[in-house]
Amino acid sequence: MPRNPNKARRIVVDGDTYTRSVRHSHSRPGGPDRDCCESLTVHLTGARGHLRIVFREGPGRLVPTGYPMVSGEVSFTTSKSLYLHEPGTVRALMEEARARGWRPDGPSGMEIDGWTLFEAALRRRTADSSRPPAPQG
């Protein structure tokens, strides 16, 4: 049975458990100028605050509006895509947000323009995929 796309998923980062969800929204529903937005929300279990990373469509900035992009895919027209449902992408965005001041145990929520994190998260993903796998056992 397929998983419910509206249900938050778990991710463990550095021993801490978080919930994460990806949403698509419009600031102006309907019509050709509907302002599509893709967002990733991360919440540390037991904490009050959360992190919301928002990717709004714009010139050279692509978010899913239907074919050929899929839910959670964000891209600059001149570079590779990030897929917000992938745990590695979530982790890379969280690490970059932490480097810029986000505290997972903070008392309130924080919203960040995802495009400001995009290139750094893409570099983190590339670095992660080029590392040899960790030894098992």
Coordinates of C-alpha atoms in Angstrom, one line a residue:
M1 CA 0.0 0.0 0.0
P2 CA 1.5 3.4 -0.9
R3 CA 2.3 5.8 1.8
N4 CA 0.1 8.8 2.5
P5 CA 1.8 11.9 0.9
N6 CA 0.3 14.2 3.5
K7 CA 1.7 12.3 6.5
A8 CA 5.0 13.6 8.0
R9 CA 7.9 11.2 7.6
R10 CA 10.7 10.5 10.2
I11 CA 14.4 11.2 9.7
V12 CA 17.2 10.7 12.2
V13 CA 20.1 13.1 12.0
D14 CA 23.1 12.9 14.4
G15 CA 21.0 10.7 16.7
D16 CA 18.0 13.2 16.9
T17 CA 14.6 12.2 15.4
Y18 CA 12.8 14.8 13.3
T19 CA 9.6 14.8 11.3
R20 CA 9.6 16.2 7.8
S21 CA 7.0 17.0 5.2
V22 CA 6.9 18.5 1.8
R23 CA 4.0 20.6 0.6
H24 CA 2.9 22.4 -2.5
S25 CA 0.9 25.6 -2.2
H26 CA -0.2 28.7 -4.2
S27 CA -0.2 32.3 -3.0
R28 CA -2.9 33.1 -5.6
P29 CA -5.0 30.0 -6.3
G30 CA -6.2 29.3 -9.9
G31 CA -5.3 31.1 -13.1
P32 CA -1.9 31.4 -14.9
D33 CA -0.4 33.6 -12.2
R34 CA -0.9 31.3 -9.2
D35 CA 2.6 31.6 -7.7
C36 CA 3.5 28.0 -7.0
C37 CA 5.6 27.2 -4.0
E38 CA 7.3 24.0 -2.7
S39 CA 8.2 23.8 1.0
L40 CA 10.0 21.5 3.3
T41 CA 9.1 21.6 7.0
V42 CA 11.4 19.9 9.6
H43 CA 10.5 19.6 13.3
L44 CA 12.7 18.1 16.0
T45 CA 10.7 15.7 18.1
G46 CA 9.9 17.2 21.5
A47 CA 10.9 20.7 20.5
R48 CA 8.6 23.7 20.0
G49 CA 10.2 25.2 16.9
H50 CA 10.4 24.1 13.4
L51 CA 12.3 24.9 10.1
R52 CA 10.4 25.8 7.0
I53 CA 12.4 26.0 3.8
V54 CA 10.4 27.6 1.0
F55 CA 11.1 27.5 -2.7
R56 CA 8.9 29.9 -4.7
E57 CA 8.8 29.8 -8.4
G58 CA 10.3 32.7 -10.3
P59 CA 12.5 33.5 -13.3
G60 CA 15.0 30.7 -13.6
R61 CA 13.6 29.0 -10.5
L62 CA 11.5 25.9 -11.1
V63 CA 9.1 24.2 -8.8
P64 CA 6.5 21.5 -9.7
T65 CA 3.6 22.7 -11.6
G66 CA 2.9 19.4 -13.2
Y67 CA 4.7 17.5 -15.9
P68 CA 7.7 17.1 -16.3
M69 CA 8.6 17.9 -12.7
V70 CA 7.4 15.7 -9.8
S71 CA 6.4 16.5 -6.2
G72 CA 9.4 17.8 -4.2
E73 CA 11.6 18.6 -7.2
V74 CA 13.1 22.1 -7.2
S75 CA 15.7 23.4 -9.8
F76 CA 17.4 26.3 -11.2
T77 CA 17.1 26.2 -15.0
T78 CA 20.9 26.2 -15.3
S79 CA 21.7 23.5 -12.8
K80 CA 20.8 20.2 -11.3
S81 CA 17.6 19.5 -9.2
L82 CA 17.2 18.8 -5.6
Y83 CA 14.5 16.3 -4.6
L84 CA 13.0 17.4 -1.3
H85 CA 11.6 13.9 -0.5
E86 CA 15.2 12.4 -0.4
P87 CA 16.6 12.0 3.1
G88 CA 20.1 13.1 1.9
T89 CA 18.6 16.3 0.5
V90 CA 16.7 17.0 3.7
R91 CA 19.9 16.4 5.7
A92 CA 22.0 18.7 3.4
L93 CA 19.4 21.5 3.7
M94 CA 19.2 21.1 7.5
E95 CA 23.0 21.2 7.8
E96 CA 23.2 24.3 5.7
A97 CA 20.4 26.0 7.7
R98 CA 22.2 25.1 11.0
A99 CA 25.4 26.7 9.5
R100 CA 23.3 29.9 9.0
G101 CA 21.9 30.0 12.5
W102 CA 18.9 27.7 12.7
R103 CA 18.6 25.9 16.1
P104 CA 16.5 22.7 16.0
D105 CA 15.6 23.2 19.7
G106 CA 14.7 26.9 19.3
P107 CA 11.6 28.2 20.9
S108 CA 9.9 29.3 17.6
G109 CA 9.8 28.5 14.0
M110 CA 12.1 29.8 11.3
E111 CA 11.4 30.3 7.6
I112 CA 14.2 30.4 5.1
D113 CA 14.2 31.1 1.4
G114 CA 15.3 27.7 0.0
W115 CA 17.0 29.3 -3.0
T116 CA 19.6 30.8 -0.7
L117 CA 20.5 27.3 0.5
F118 CA 20.2 25.5 -2.9
E119 CA 23.8 25.7 -4.2
A120 CA 25.3 24.8 -0.8
A121 CA 23.0 21.9 -0.3
L122 CA 23.7 20.7 -3.9
R123 CA 27.5 20.8 -3.1
R124 CA 26.8 18.8 0.2
R125 CA 24.8 16.2 -1.8
T126 CA 27.6 15.9 -4.4
A127 CA 30.3 15.6 -1.6
D128 CA 28.2 12.9 0.1
S129 CA 27.7 10.9 -3.1
S130 CA 31.5 10.9 -3.8
R131 CA 32.5 9.6 -0.4
P132 CA 33.2 5.8 -0.1
P133 CA 30.5 4.0 1.9
A134 CA 31.2 3.7 5.7
P135 CA 32.4 0.2 6.8
Q136 CA 29.7 -2.0 8.2
G137 CA 29.9 -4.0 11.4

